[in-house]
Amino acid sequence: MSTTAVRPLRADAVRNRALIVDAARRLFAERGLDVTLHDVAEAAGVGVGTVYRRFPDKDALLSGLVAAKYETLVELAERAAEEPTGRSALRSYLLGAMELRASDRALSSAVLQAAPQTAEAAELRETLHGLVEAVVDRARAEGVVREGFTGEDVPAVTSMIGSIADRSRDELPGAWRRYGVLLVDAVCPPEGSLAPLPGAPLPPFTATTCLAAPS
Amino acid sequence: MSTTAVRPLRADAVRNRALIVDAARRLFAERGLDVTLHDVAEAAGVGVGTVYRRFPDKDALLSGLVAAKYETLVELAERAAEEPTGRSALRSYLLGAMELRASDRALSSAVLQAAPQTAEAAELRETLHGLVEAVVDRARAEGVVREGFTGEDVPAVTSMIGSIADRSRDELPGAWRRYGVLLVDAVCPPEGSLAPLPGAPLPPFTATTCLAAPS
Amino acid sequence: MSTTAVRPLRADAVRNRALIVDAARRLFAERGLDVTLHDVAEAAGVGVGTVYRRFPDKDALLSGLVAAKYETLVELAERAAEEPTGRSALRSYLLGAMELRASDRALSSAVLQAAPQTAEAAELRETLHGLVEAVVDRARAEGVVREGFTGEDVPAVTSMIGSIADRSRDELPGAWRRYGVLLVDAVCPPEGSLAPLPGAPLPPFTATTCLAAPS
Amino acid sequence: MSTTAVRPLRADAVRNRALIVDAARRLFAERGLDVTLHDVAEAAGVGVGTVYRRFPDKDALLSGLVAAKYETLVELAERAAEEPTGRSALRSYLLGAMELRASDRALSSAVLQAAPQTAEAAELRETLHGLVEAVVDRARAEGVVREGFTGEDVPAVTSMIGSIADRSRDELPGAWRRYGVLLVDAVCPPEGSLAPLPGAPLPPFTATTCLAAPS
DNA sequence: CATGAATGAGCGTTCATTCAT
DNA sequence: AATGAATGAACGCTCATTCAT
């Protein structure tokens, strides 16, 4: 009763918050960590102050985005768990996580490994970790995982793909897949024999791209 | 000739240029892309103006470092070529290039793929490319290379390791090797059966590290 | 009458105004002029907008506090008038006014001398002035007032103590009394001979305090 | 020799530094501690960056000004020491220090009591303290100092005058003297009998003045 | 009428780049 | 040629004030 009574006042605030989060997600995904909050505010169509009203500082805004990413990964892991075999579950989770990371210049990588700053993120992180561990364990039980590889190695694998994706996103958006396959096969080979690497080698980048690129 | 008349002046200039490049390499390797040019100038023992005289801007300085890196890689490829088998040649080159990248916070990755801006760098790049291609071809002739993998894929592989190394350098300097082995084995498996991955999974990073981290 | 119709609404308004004034007084007294109006609103349990409805701007709010201070001073002067001698009346009023000023980081001094902006304050000011003048005149009639000193000098004397009190409040809350005695004795010496100054000299302030401090 | 060789390069830098210090002194004196460094830069006719080149931050700039003030006070104390009697020495030092404080809205008060942040300021402070102590002691030996008053009380006395001066500077620049005399007489009465207070009581201030005023 | 979300100029500070010396 | 002083746009962030709800 009383809960519904307080909500209505925030109608536009809620809309603005969504605007900000959307703009931030887009901008961070496109341009990495060095977008300014003025940029975010402008893209969201609000004043800077409004951004600061919702998020105490830049890190908080990023942390806010982290939780959303965790949620997506949790869903991904849950869907992967429904795969018929451990092998296909692991392979599909890895490729899915790479896909997510590749679509986001600066955030996903942080998300995958960020020490939780909020209780919400901490909880999601734990949940995710458990699910991923289960996926890897199941595949290992089938004897199809590279010896020594554990659920804790997953973020590193995703992170590596991120560095490729960040560099090639603008010119060749899907180029990272060639290396994604290389890595997934290295962790958990497909049934049958290895196929040739898909796609083509990454061409050398322009200097501009290199310096602007995060890593 | 007027050329002889200007030489003496160049002596200083050449020395200064070397000083700047050395300082820049060291600083960028240690602290990443966000060192200021004042830092570089100070470390080189020259004024900022001198840095700008040699390199039109910060990007140009970074590009300038490329050539130096190419030289090291060329040497590495030449030594690798002396290995008894194509397999060991490729594996040792890959690990060596990773090692080089891992020792340099922000630069090597750019170096490896930067479109050459100077004639000198262009030449070195061509040389390097030829040597690496030869190393990969030789291993492929032995049938020990992942199908589809070419010399042009090498920079991408090194780049991926860079992202791991940059994140773990401070706390666990050698942590990248676990993933280096994973990748090298994926590209060119060792003789005999695969050993378990060395080392331990990368622990989650602190939030600070994540946000400050380049990618 | 429409007046009776609007009264009920005023009831809230009056209560809110009082809430705001109380909160503002407390906050300004504790933390000086740099409290934000959000702080005031929060402490008062109202929205910022409500503060602005009652007081056109921050200055007006401060001026609003004046009236309340005047009331206290009027009471003080009335109690002083009941003292047996002019000397003790003046001395006790001065010390009391100093005490009041010392208990309030940033406001009282302004209060004591602010040109009245409201009719209410103007009236109180007149009343206070008359009472203080009477206290001083009575003491002068006894021949115990520094020649030339008038009731109009009282605010200046109080103001001087404020500057000491503001600087030493946090570390040595009563330290101003040493100088209060010096001043009161200068204006109206005690019966008998001068006692030594009480307390100890103010120690030098830390730099931080100095820069943060108002004057 | 070599010292003179390095100086010449800084010819304009020295000029700019002086420009900045002058502007800062003037602005701080006029408007108190809340002038921005942009204001200072503009008044000095230089860019903000130049101010930051000379002074790491706002506090450092203020501290820089402190040293200059100490020097003036040291000179003042030295001249006072040449007075024929302890009484006239003390009285002239007190009035001189008040004069200095009265001419400077926000700085002198800090100067008089700031915990030294630089070695230079610390040294000057010590020197000043010794000189002032000597002046007070000499007067005390003559039996003309209020019992209990010490050299360490001097900054408090000056500070009190500052609060008056800051409030009346714009309308009645010399108005503080009336209270300066009151205080000096309280600390160290003149030869013969007390004269009437000079000047007239301070008129009540406008509200604007009050709020803008530091304390 | 009360609310608190929104605003944006302004703060202290940094740093790539220019240019007088 | 070399220097380093100067520049000023831009950063992350604050807060007095306005206005839609």
Tab-separated table of C-alpha atoms in Angstrom, chain B residues 52-188:
chain	number	residue	atom	x	y	z
B	52	TYR	CA	58.161	18.074	-29.136
B	53	ARG	CA	60.957	18.952	-31.472
B	54	ARG	CA	61.604	15.268	-32.069
B	55	PHE	CA	58.044	14.017	-32.073
B	56	PRO	CA	55.114	16.102	-33.285
B	57	ASP	CA	52.903	14.804	-30.511
B	58	LYS	CA	52.446	12.093	-27.929
B	59	ASP	CA	51.170	9.611	-30.463
B	60	ALA	CA	54.195	10.149	-32.624
B	61	LEU	CA	56.455	9.447	-29.688
B	62	LEU	CA	54.681	6.200	-29.073
B	63	SER	CA	54.946	5.310	-32.722
B	64	GLY	CA	58.595	6.132	-32.463
B	65	LEU	CA	58.970	3.451	-29.873
B	66	VAL	CA	57.630	0.955	-32.334
B	67	ALA	CA	60.827	0.734	-34.270
B	68	ALA	CA	62.802	-0.187	-31.198
B	69	LYS	CA	60.370	-2.949	-30.376
B	70	TYR	CA	60.510	-4.276	-33.900
B	71	GLU	CA	64.217	-4.620	-33.589
B	72	THR	CA	63.899	-6.789	-30.535
B	73	LEU	CA	61.284	-8.908	-32.222
B	74	VAL	CA	63.419	-9.311	-35.301
B	75	GLU	CA	66.241	-10.587	-33.130
B	76	LEU	CA	63.835	-12.902	-31.395
B	77	ALA	CA	62.604	-14.301	-34.685
B	78	GLU	CA	66.151	-14.789	-35.908
B	79	ARG	CA	67.097	-16.709	-32.817
B	80	ALA	CA	63.933	-18.773	-33.083
B	81	ALA	CA	64.840	-19.692	-36.649
B	82	GLU	CA	67.904	-21.402	-35.282
B	83	GLU	CA	65.837	-23.861	-33.317
B	84	PRO	CA	66.179	-27.493	-34.466
B	85	THR	CA	62.511	-28.017	-35.329
B	86	GLY	CA	59.749	-25.846	-36.700
B	87	ARG	CA	57.684	-26.652	-33.691
B	88	SER	CA	60.226	-25.474	-31.166
B	89	ALA	CA	60.985	-22.452	-33.314
B	90	LEU	CA	57.359	-21.347	-33.368
B	91	ARG	CA	56.758	-22.112	-29.718
B	92	SER	CA	59.836	-20.255	-28.603
B	93	TYR	CA	59.061	-17.244	-30.764
B	94	LEU	CA	55.525	-17.034	-29.467
B	95	LEU	CA	56.566	-17.302	-25.860
B	96	GLY	CA	59.344	-14.784	-26.405
B	97	ALA	CA	57.014	-12.272	-28.007
B	98	MET	CA	54.563	-12.738	-25.168
B	99	GLU	CA	57.348	-12.219	-22.681
B	100	LEU	CA	58.271	-8.984	-24.394
B	101	ARG	CA	54.698	-7.807	-24.399
B	102	ALA	CA	54.193	-8.771	-20.782
B	103	SER	CA	57.159	-6.688	-19.734
B	104	ASP	CA	55.672	-3.540	-21.136
B	105	ARG	CA	52.506	-2.131	-19.686
B	106	ALA	CA	51.028	-0.326	-22.560
B	107	LEU	CA	53.227	-0.148	-25.481
B	108	SER	CA	54.167	-3.415	-27.027
B	109	SER	CA	50.725	-4.258	-28.118
B	110	ALA	CA	50.498	-1.086	-30.072
B	111	VAL	CA	53.967	-1.587	-31.354
B	112	LEU	CA	53.278	-4.993	-32.730
B	113	GLN	CA	50.530	-3.834	-34.943
B	114	ALA	CA	50.890	-0.134	-35.446
B	115	ALA	CA	50.792	0.934	-39.024
B	116	PRO	CA	54.321	2.160	-39.572
B	117	GLN	CA	54.557	5.898	-39.603
B	118	THR	CA	58.229	6.111	-40.373
B	119	ALA	CA	60.157	4.549	-43.183
B	120	GLU	CA	62.429	2.927	-40.655
B	121	ALA	CA	59.546	1.241	-38.878
B	122	ALA	CA	57.983	0.174	-42.163
B	123	GLU	CA	61.134	-1.566	-43.176
B	124	LEU	CA	61.556	-3.330	-39.871
B	125	ARG	CA	57.978	-4.368	-39.970
B	126	GLU	CA	58.410	-5.963	-43.345
B	127	THR	CA	61.511	-7.778	-42.195
B	128	LEU	CA	59.784	-9.024	-39.086
B	129	HIS	CA	56.761	-10.144	-40.989
B	130	GLY	CA	58.878	-12.199	-43.329
B	131	LEU	CA	60.753	-13.874	-40.499
B	132	VAL	CA	57.633	-14.709	-38.544
B	133	GLU	CA	55.881	-16.010	-41.621
B	134	ALA	CA	58.846	-18.287	-42.213
B	135	VAL	CA	58.743	-19.575	-38.668
B	136	VAL	CA	55.048	-20.359	-38.910
B	137	ASP	CA	55.387	-21.905	-42.370
B	138	ARG	CA	58.174	-24.155	-41.221
B	139	ALA	CA	56.108	-25.433	-38.330
B	140	ARG	CA	53.112	-25.851	-40.588
B	141	ALA	CA	55.217	-27.944	-42.910
B	142	GLU	CA	55.782	-30.221	-39.945
B	143	GLY	CA	52.005	-30.419	-39.513
B	144	VAL	CA	52.075	-29.026	-35.990
B	145	VAL	CA	50.149	-25.780	-36.455
B	146	ARG	CA	46.473	-25.262	-35.820
B	147	GLU	CA	44.817	-25.343	-39.197
B	148	GLY	CA	44.209	-21.887	-40.576
B	149	PHE	CA	46.694	-20.136	-38.336
B	150	THR	CA	49.139	-17.861	-40.162
B	151	GLY	CA	51.955	-15.483	-39.395
B	152	GLU	CA	49.470	-12.644	-39.480
B	153	ASP	CA	47.691	-14.089	-36.480
B	154	VAL	CA	50.739	-13.793	-34.274
B	155	PRO	CA	50.189	-10.172	-33.218
B	156	ALA	CA	46.670	-10.961	-32.102
B	157	VAL	CA	47.904	-13.797	-29.935
B	158	THR	CA	50.503	-11.592	-28.322
B	159	SER	CA	47.974	-8.863	-27.831
B	160	MET	CA	45.673	-11.169	-25.937
B	161	ILE	CA	48.412	-12.028	-23.485
B	162	GLY	CA	49.080	-8.353	-23.042
B	163	SER	CA	45.636	-7.782	-21.619
B	164	ILE	CA	46.241	-10.437	-19.006
B	165	ALA	CA	49.718	-9.248	-18.210
B	166	ASP	CA	48.639	-5.639	-17.784
B	167	ARG	CA	46.067	-6.637	-15.227
B	168	SER	CA	48.213	-8.910	-13.126
B	169	ARG	CA	51.656	-7.422	-13.485
B	170	ASP	CA	51.722	-5.622	-10.161
B	171	GLU	CA	50.446	-8.403	-7.943
B	172	LEU	CA	51.478	-11.544	-9.824
B	173	PRO	CA	54.068	-10.656	-12.434
B	174	GLY	CA	54.265	-14.060	-14.090
B	175	ALA	CA	50.606	-14.936	-13.949
B	176	TRP	CA	50.132	-14.442	-17.671
B	177	ARG	CA	52.231	-17.557	-18.404
B	178	ARG	CA	49.370	-19.865	-17.534
B	179	TYR	CA	47.406	-18.371	-20.395
B	180	GLY	CA	50.457	-18.048	-22.571
B	181	VAL	CA	50.864	-21.794	-22.421
B	182	LEU	CA	47.176	-22.286	-23.176
B	183	LEU	CA	47.514	-20.162	-26.285
B	184	VAL	CA	50.800	-21.524	-27.515
B	185	ASP	CA	49.493	-25.043	-27.114
B	186	ALA	CA	46.377	-24.048	-29.003
B	187	VAL	CA	48.415	-22.705	-31.901
B	188	CYS	CA	51.094	-25.360	-31.892
